[in-house]
mmCIF file of C-alpha atoms in Angstrom:
data_model
loop_
_atom_site.group_PDB
_atom_site.id
_atom_site.type_symbol
_atom_site.label_atom_id
_atom_site.label_comp_id
_atom_site.label_asym_id
_atom_site.label_seq_id
_atom_site.Cartn_x
_atom_site.Cartn_y
_atom_site.Cartn_z
ATOM 1 C CA UNK A 1 -4.913 20.500 51.566
ATOM 2 C CA UNK A 2 -3.318 17.394 53.042
ATOM 3 C CA UNK A 3 0.087 19.077 53.347
ATOM 4 C CA UNK A 4 -1.322 21.429 55.992
ATOM 5 C CA UNK A 5 -1.419 18.560 58.490
ATOM 6 C CA UNK A 6 2.394 18.338 58.424
ATOM 7 C CA UNK A 7 3.307 21.724 56.957
ATOM 8 C CA UNK A 8 5.434 22.866 59.881
ATOM 9 C CA UNK A 9 7.376 19.614 60.039
ATOM 10 C CA UNK A 10 7.893 19.568 56.267
ATOM 11 C CA UNK A 11 9.628 22.910 56.731
ATOM 12 C CA UNK A 12 11.963 21.129 59.142
ATOM 13 C CA UNK A 13 12.633 18.474 56.493
ATOM 14 C CA UNK A 14 13.519 21.250 54.050
ATOM 15 C CA UNK A 15 15.950 22.684 56.610
ATOM 16 C CA UNK A 16 17.610 19.282 57.031
ATOM 17 C CA UNK A 17 17.976 18.954 53.260
ATOM 18 C CA UNK A 18 19.368 22.468 52.957
ATOM 19 C CA UNK A 19 21.965 21.547 55.578
ATOM 20 C CA UNK A 20 23.125 18.710 53.303
ATOM 21 C CA UNK A 21 24.377 21.348 50.844
ATOM 22 C CA UNK A 22 26.705 22.820 53.479
ATOM 23 C CA UNK A 23 29.934 21.037 52.593
ATOM 24 C CA UNK A 24 33.540 22.231 52.527
ATOM 25 C CA UNK A 25 33.996 22.069 48.754
ATOM 26 C CA UNK A 26 32.366 25.018 46.906
ATOM 27 C CA UNK A 27 32.145 22.958 43.698
ATOM 28 C CA UNK A 28 30.449 20.075 45.486
ATOM 29 C CA UNK A 29 28.118 22.507 47.268
ATOM 30 C CA UNK A 30 27.127 23.921 43.888
ATOM 31 C CA UNK A 31 26.057 20.479 42.646
ATOM 32 C CA UNK A 32 24.075 19.781 45.810
ATOM 33 C CA UNK A 33 22.358 23.173 45.739
ATOM 34 C CA UNK A 34 21.472 22.667 42.078
ATOM 35 C CA UNK A 35 19.577 19.416 42.658
ATOM 36 C CA UNK A 36 18.233 19.603 46.224
ATOM 37 C CA UNK A 37 14.929 21.330 46.931
ATOM 38 C CA UNK A 38 12.184 22.319 44.557
ATOM 39 C CA UNK A 39 10.384 18.971 44.586
ATOM 40 C CA UNK A 40 6.778 18.250 45.521
ATOM 41 C CA UNK A 41 7.827 16.584 48.815
ATOM 42 C CA UNK A 42 5.079 13.991 48.480
ATOM 43 C CA UNK A 43 7.185 11.170 49.907
ATOM 44 C CA UNK A 44 8.419 12.895 53.093
ATOM 45 C CA UNK A 45 4.868 14.155 53.622
ATOM 46 C CA UNK A 46 3.650 10.551 53.459
ATOM 47 C CA UNK A 47 6.194 9.483 56.078
ATOM 48 C CA UNK A 48 5.046 12.218 58.447
ATOM 49 C CA UNK A 49 1.349 11.640 57.739
ATOM 50 C CA UNK A 50 1.691 7.893 58.353
ATOM 51 C CA UNK A 51 3.170 8.716 61.737
ATOM 52 C CA UNK A 52 0.145 10.850 62.591
ATOM 53 C CA UNK A 53 -2.068 7.777 63.001
ATOM 54 C CA UNK A 54 -0.271 6.574 66.129
ATOM 55 C CA UNK A 55 2.571 7.844 68.358
ATOM 56 C CA UNK A 56 3.955 10.794 66.421
ATOM 57 C CA UNK A 57 7.655 10.991 67.319
ATOM 58 C CA UNK A 58 9.280 13.769 65.302
ATOM 59 C CA UNK A 59 12.763 12.839 66.541
ATOM 60 C CA UNK A 60 12.416 9.618 64.520
ATOM 61 C CA UNK A 61 10.080 10.693 61.733
ATOM 62 C CA UNK A 62 12.044 13.801 60.744
ATOM 63 C CA UNK A 63 15.296 11.994 59.815
ATOM 64 C CA UNK A 64 13.331 9.257 58.051
ATOM 65 C CA UNK A 65 11.310 11.755 56.011
ATOM 66 C CA UNK A 66 14.597 13.427 55.063
ATOM 67 C CA UNK A 67 16.102 10.055 54.124
ATOM 68 C CA UNK A 68 13.158 9.267 51.853
ATOM 69 C CA UNK A 69 13.438 12.593 50.013
ATOM 70 C CA UNK A 70 17.211 12.243 49.590
ATOM 71 C CA UNK A 71 16.784 8.715 48.253
ATOM 72 C CA UNK A 72 14.206 9.990 45.769
ATOM 73 C CA UNK A 73 16.590 12.730 44.621
ATOM 74 C CA UNK A 74 19.420 10.211 44.243
ATOM 75 C CA UNK A 75 17.248 8.078 41.953
ATOM 76 C CA UNK A 76 16.445 11.133 39.818
ATOM 77 C CA UNK A 77 20.127 12.012 39.418
ATOM 78 C CA UNK A 78 20.962 8.456 38.362
ATOM 79 C CA UNK A 79 17.888 8.251 36.095
ATOM 80 C CA UNK A 80 18.923 11.400 34.269
ATOM 81 C CA UNK A 81 22.451 10.080 33.764
ATOM 82 C CA UNK A 82 21.182 6.716 32.483
ATOM 83 C CA UNK A 83 18.647 8.321 30.131
ATOM 84 C CA UNK A 84 20.964 11.154 29.089
ATOM 85 C CA UNK A 85 18.175 13.577 30.048
ATOM 86 C CA UNK A 86 18.907 17.275 29.754
ATOM 87 C CA UNK A 87 16.090 18.871 31.793
ATOM 88 C CA UNK A 88 14.693 18.096 35.258
ATOM 89 C CA UNK A 89 12.225 20.287 37.160
ATOM 90 C CA UNK A 90 12.664 22.930 34.491
ATOM 91 C CA UNK A 91 16.435 23.116 35.031
ATOM 92 C CA UNK A 92 19.424 21.525 33.280
ATOM 93 C CA UNK A 93 20.272 18.125 34.740
ATOM 94 C CA UNK A 94 23.466 17.396 36.651
ATOM 95 C CA UNK A 95 24.759 15.242 33.786
ATOM 96 C CA UNK A 96 23.994 17.994 31.266
ATOM 97 C CA UNK A 97 25.947 20.650 33.190
ATOM 98 C CA UNK A 98 28.693 18.669 34.931
ATOM 99 C CA UNK A 99 28.836 15.387 33.017
ATOM 100 C CA UNK A 100 27.687 11.821 33.539
ATOM 101 C CA UNK A 101 30.592 10.923 35.830
ATOM 102 C CA UNK A 102 29.720 13.695 38.295
ATOM 103 C CA UNK A 103 26.047 12.698 38.175
ATOM 104 C CA UNK A 104 26.821 9.075 39.062
ATOM 105 C CA UNK A 105 29.057 10.103 41.955
ATOM 106 C CA UNK A 106 26.547 12.662 43.230
ATOM 107 C CA UNK A 107 23.769 10.073 43.139
ATOM 108 C CA UNK A 108 25.966 7.668 45.109
ATOM 109 C CA UNK A 109 26.660 10.380 47.672
ATOM 110 C CA UNK A 110 22.956 11.153 48.082
ATOM 111 C CA UNK A 111 22.107 7.467 48.573
ATOM 112 C CA UNK A 112 24.779 7.259 51.276
ATOM 113 C CA UNK A 113 23.561 10.470 52.907
ATOM 114 C CA UNK A 114 20.008 9.141 52.867
ATOM 115 C CA UNK A 115 21.261 5.995 54.598
ATOM 116 C CA UNK A 116 22.903 8.123 57.271
ATOM 117 C CA UNK A 117 19.584 9.825 58.033
ATOM 118 C CA UNK A 118 17.758 6.470 58.095
ATOM 119 C CA UNK A 119 20.348 5.170 60.573
ATOM 120 C CA UNK A 120 19.606 8.074 62.930
ATOM 121 C CA UNK A 121 16.260 6.396 63.679
ATOM 122 C CA UNK A 122 18.158 3.553 65.336
ATOM 123 C CA UNK A 123 15.425 1.202 64.114
ATOM 124 C CA UNK A 124 16.955 -1.901 62.525
ATOM 125 C CA UNK A 125 13.696 -2.843 60.809
ATOM 126 C CA UNK A 126 13.479 0.549 59.112
ATOM 127 C CA UNK A 127 17.159 0.466 58.130
ATOM 128 C CA UNK A 128 16.663 -2.993 56.575
ATOM 129 C CA UNK A 129 13.576 -1.716 54.750
ATOM 130 C CA UNK A 130 15.585 1.242 53.463
ATOM 131 C CA UNK A 131 18.292 -1.078 52.098
ATOM 132 C CA UNK A 132 15.756 -3.443 50.527
ATOM 133 C CA UNK A 133 14.033 -0.528 48.802
ATOM 134 C CA UNK A 134 17.274 0.530 47.101
ATOM 135 C CA UNK A 135 17.676 -3.050 45.864
ATOM 136 C CA UNK A 136 14.097 -3.109 44.526
ATOM 137 C CA UNK A 137 14.491 0.255 42.770
ATOM 138 C CA UNK A 138 17.767 -0.893 41.187
ATOM 139 C CA UNK A 139 16.109 -4.103 40.013
ATOM 140 C CA UNK A 140 13.320 -2.076 38.390
ATOM 141 C CA UNK A 141 15.845 0.187 36.694
ATOM 142 C CA UNK A 142 17.699 -2.834 35.324
ATOM 143 C CA UNK A 143 14.438 -4.288 34.000
ATOM 144 C CA UNK A 144 13.718 -1.014 32.225
ATOM 145 C CA UNK A 145 17.235 -0.886 30.771
ATOM 146 C CA UNK A 146 17.057 -4.477 29.504
ATOM 147 C CA UNK A 147 13.618 -3.876 27.985
ATOM 148 C CA UNK A 148 14.443 -0.623 26.192
ATOM 149 C CA UNK A 149 12.811 -0.579 22.726
ATOM 150 C CA UNK A 150 11.239 -3.983 23.403
ATOM 151 C CA UNK A 151 7.650 -4.179 22.154
ATOM 152 C CA UNK A 152 7.054 -7.646 23.622
ATOM 153 C CA UNK A 153 6.052 -6.442 27.083
ATOM 154 C CA UNK A 154 2.804 -7.178 28.907
ATOM 155 C CA UNK A 155 0.805 -4.962 31.245
ATOM 156 C CA UNK A 156 1.795 -7.281 34.084
ATOM 157 C CA UNK A 157 5.444 -6.613 33.286
ATOM 158 C CA UNK A 158 4.758 -2.868 33.199
ATOM 159 C CA UNK A 159 3.054 -2.980 36.608
ATOM 160 C CA UNK A 160 5.942 -4.982 38.058
ATOM 161 C CA UNK A 161 8.429 -2.446 36.729
ATOM 162 C CA UNK A 162 6.650 0.633 38.076
ATOM 163 C CA UNK A 163 6.013 -1.146 41.373
ATOM 164 C CA UNK A 164 9.770 -1.550 41.707
ATOM 165 C CA UNK A 165 10.911 1.797 40.305
ATOM 166 C CA UNK A 166 8.295 4.105 41.796
ATOM 167 C CA UNK A 167 5.829 2.445 44.150
ATOM 168 C CA UNK A 168 8.521 0.882 46.357
ATOM 169 C CA UNK A 169 9.681 4.343 47.462
ATOM 170 C CA UNK A 170 6.117 5.428 48.255
ATOM 171 C CA UNK A 171 5.716 2.199 50.203
ATOM 172 C CA UNK A 172 8.948 2.880 52.112
ATOM 173 C CA UNK A 173 7.605 6.310 53.052
ATOM 174 C CA UNK A 174 4.309 5.045 54.453
ATOM 175 C CA UNK A 175 5.593 1.826 56.014
ATOM 176 C CA UNK A 176 8.545 3.461 57.777
ATOM 177 C CA UNK A 177 6.261 6.168 59.168
ATOM 178 C CA UNK A 178 3.959 3.495 60.554
ATOM 179 C CA UNK A 179 6.814 1.470 62.059
ATOM 180 C CA UNK A 180 8.406 4.495 63.721
ATOM 181 C CA UNK A 181 5.073 5.522 65.231
ATOM 182 C CA UNK A 182 4.682 2.045 66.782
ATOM 183 C CA UNK A 183 1.614 1.162 64.730
ATOM 184 C CA UNK A 184 0.106 -2.341 65.046
ATOM 185 C CA UNK A 185 1.296 -4.857 62.439
ATOM 186 C CA UNK A 186 -2.044 -4.832 60.606
ATOM 187 C CA UNK A 187 -1.865 -1.045 60.267
ATOM 188 C CA UNK A 188 1.731 -1.244 59.034
ATOM 189 C CA UNK A 189 0.579 -3.703 56.354
ATOM 190 C CA UNK A 190 -2.332 -1.464 55.320
ATOM 191 C CA UNK A 191 -0.121 1.632 55.081
ATOM 192 C CA UNK A 192 2.502 -0.302 53.117
ATOM 193 C CA UNK A 193 -0.150 -1.376 50.598
ATOM 194 C CA UNK A 194 -1.581 2.137 50.470
ATOM 195 C CA UNK A 195 1.859 3.543 49.641
ATOM 196 C CA UNK A 196 2.382 0.925 46.943
ATOM 197 C CA UNK A 197 -1.000 1.567 45.304
ATOM 198 C CA UNK A 198 -0.535 5.328 45.492
ATOM 199 C CA UNK A 199 2.895 4.988 43.881
ATOM 200 C CA UNK A 200 1.488 2.895 41.027
ATOM 201 C CA UNK A 201 -1.268 5.459 40.426
ATOM 202 C CA UNK A 202 1.285 8.284 40.586
ATOM 203 C CA UNK A 203 3.468 6.636 37.929
ATOM 204 C CA UNK A 204 0.536 5.912 35.614
ATOM 205 C CA UNK A 205 -0.478 9.582 35.799
ATOM 206 C CA UNK A 206 3.137 10.591 35.133
ATOM 207 C CA UNK A 207 3.255 8.283 32.109
ATOM 208 C CA UNK A 208 0.006 9.771 30.783
ATOM 209 C CA UNK A 209 1.364 13.299 31.223
ATOM 210 C CA UNK A 210 4.315 12.330 29.045
ATOM 211 C CA UNK A 211 1.741 12.231 26.232
ATOM 212 C CA UNK A 212 -0.784 14.921 27.155
ATOM 213 C CA UNK A 213 1.105 17.262 29.497
ATOM 214 C CA UNK A 214 3.340 20.218 28.727
ATOM 215 C CA UNK A 215 7.040 20.750 29.273
ATOM 216 C CA UNK A 216 6.151 23.392 31.882
ATOM 217 C CA UNK A 217 4.015 20.876 33.818
ATOM 218 C CA UNK A 218 6.502 18.038 33.530
ATOM 219 C CA UNK A 219 9.709 19.993 33.975
ATOM 220 C CA UNK A 220 11.104 17.974 31.048
ATOM 221 C CA UNK A 221 10.248 17.479 27.351
ATOM 222 C CA UNK A 222 7.038 15.560 26.584
ATOM 223 C CA UNK A 223 7.502 12.269 24.776
ATOM 224 C CA UNK A 224 10.676 11.533 26.742
ATOM 225 C CA UNK A 225 9.667 7.932 27.472
ATOM 226 C CA UNK A 226 9.168 7.127 23.792
ATOM 227 C CA UNK A 227 12.463 8.770 22.870
ATOM 228 C CA UNK A 228 14.238 6.570 25.435
ATOM 229 C CA UNK A 229 12.482 3.380 24.325
ATOM 230 C CA UNK A 230 10.435 2.998 27.500
ATOM 231 C CA UNK A 231 7.106 1.277 26.870
ATOM 232 C CA UNK A 232 4.494 2.763 29.203
ATOM 233 C CA UNK A 233 0.786 2.022 29.628
ATOM 234 C CA UNK A 234 -0.446 4.703 27.161
ATOM 235 C CA UNK A 235 1.970 3.386 24.521
ATOM 236 C CA UNK A 236 0.838 -0.201 25.162
ATOM 237 C CA UNK A 237 -2.797 0.774 24.719
ATOM 238 C CA UNK A 238 -1.916 2.668 21.548
ATOM 239 C CA UNK A 239 -0.225 -0.454 20.160
ATOM 240 C CA UNK A 240 -3.293 -2.532 21.013
ATOM 241 C CA UNK A 241 -5.569 -0.044 19.252
ATOM 242 C CA UNK A 242 -3.406 0.315 16.125
ATOM 243 C CA UNK A 243 -1.419 -2.938 15.833
ATOM 244 C CA UNK A 244 -0.189 -2.336 12.278
ATOM 245 C CA UNK A 245 0.361 1.305 11.299
ATOM 246 C CA UNK A 246 1.699 2.651 14.575
ATOM 247 C CA UNK A 247 4.327 5.362 15.242
ATOM 248 C CA UNK A 248 5.440 3.639 18.457
ATOM 249 C CA UNK A 249 6.225 0.446 16.549
ATOM 250 C CA UNK A 250 8.160 2.417 13.937
ATOM 251 C CA UNK A 251 10.114 4.266 16.638
ATOM 252 C CA UNK A 252 11.082 1.098 18.469
ATOM 253 C CA UNK A 253 11.965 -0.838 15.315
ATOM 254 C CA UNK A 254 14.082 2.006 13.928
ATOM 255 C CA UNK A 255 15.754 3.466 16.980
ATOM 256 C CA UNK A 256 18.554 4.999 14.895
ATOM 257 C CA UNK A 257 16.245 7.023 12.648
ATOM 258 C CA UNK A 258 17.225 10.697 12.148
ATOM 259 C CA UNK A 259 16.250 12.977 15.033
ATOM 260 C CA UNK A 260 13.798 14.948 12.898
ATOM 261 C CA UNK A 261 11.941 11.781 11.871
ATOM 262 C CA UNK A 262 11.982 10.548 15.457
ATOM 263 C CA UNK A 263 10.330 13.738 16.702
ATOM 264 C CA UNK A 264 7.654 13.445 14.000
ATOM 265 C CA UNK A 265 6.809 9.913 15.140
ATOM 266 C CA UNK A 266 6.666 11.036 18.768
ATOM 267 C CA UNK A 267 4.347 13.882 17.793
ATOM 268 C CA UNK A 268 2.101 11.459 15.887
ATOM 269 C CA UNK A 269 1.898 9.143 18.909
ATOM 270 C CA UNK A 270 1.069 12.062 21.208
ATOM 271 C CA UNK A 271 -1.707 13.222 18.865
ATOM 272 C CA UNK A 272 -3.182 9.718 18.567
ATOM 273 C CA UNK A 273 -3.303 9.296 22.343
ATOM 274 C CA UNK A 274 -4.736 12.773 22.855
ATOM 275 C CA UNK A 275 -7.508 12.172 20.314
ATOM 276 C CA UNK A 276 -8.571 8.833 21.789
ATOM 277 C CA UNK A 277 -10.002 7.360 24.991
ATOM 278 C CA UNK A 278 -6.598 5.967 25.978
ATOM 279 C CA UNK A 279 -6.064 8.534 28.733
ATOM 280 C CA UNK A 280 -9.373 7.541 30.333
ATOM 281 C CA UNK A 281 -8.446 3.849 30.013
ATOM 282 C CA UNK A 282 -5.154 4.506 31.812
ATOM 283 C CA UNK A 283 -6.885 6.262 34.682
ATOM 284 C CA UNK A 284 -9.349 3.366 34.975
ATOM 285 C CA UNK A 285 -6.600 0.717 34.941
#
């Protein structure tokens, strides 16, 4: 279990995040407590693990690992508001309980708080990298928003989008850990690329699970991407396999169809993917 290598220090990250919920306003504290914690902590673990290769300085790595996790949480809060999602990690989303306006403001707060932790490192290169990553993630989100219900997307476009939206944060985690541990430039480059590739693989698996997983596994309803008009790799492969009579095509061409009909089309797409070799193709991509 790779987490065991940094288990004790991940507990310290959790303590830092818990401290973020300790604010003067009880209502604000309730929002923070609702969303913070309960994640897989993959990204902060990657920051700490990347630091293990060289000069492991917890005074620098701890705030950066915390910053990475807070940034990730901020993106989730904003994602849920944009997509009008109702469930995250098996719980109602911030926008579902408190409204979209509160979700946007909370996400902004978490981004700012993440920046504060990144600044504690005192490393200008890492702070610049942190800022650039937010820009890249935002660019990926805009691409996804502009391309909603657009069937004319290529695999290259898909890879670019998930590299921006997901892999950039993994890359921030590994690259910042390497920088803060004074790794040689070649090692920083290798760890950056490792984080990027891991993030791409992570997102492809997540997109597959949206077809073949369960709501318990995902912490949100399956078929969410199709419902929101997001064309993922499994859906692309399904369109290639059935170019004419295809539930994805019908969904995207008739986005205003009644909810009952929409759910039937989503179910058909899920069944077609599950009964084919598309999942294997995705994992081999």
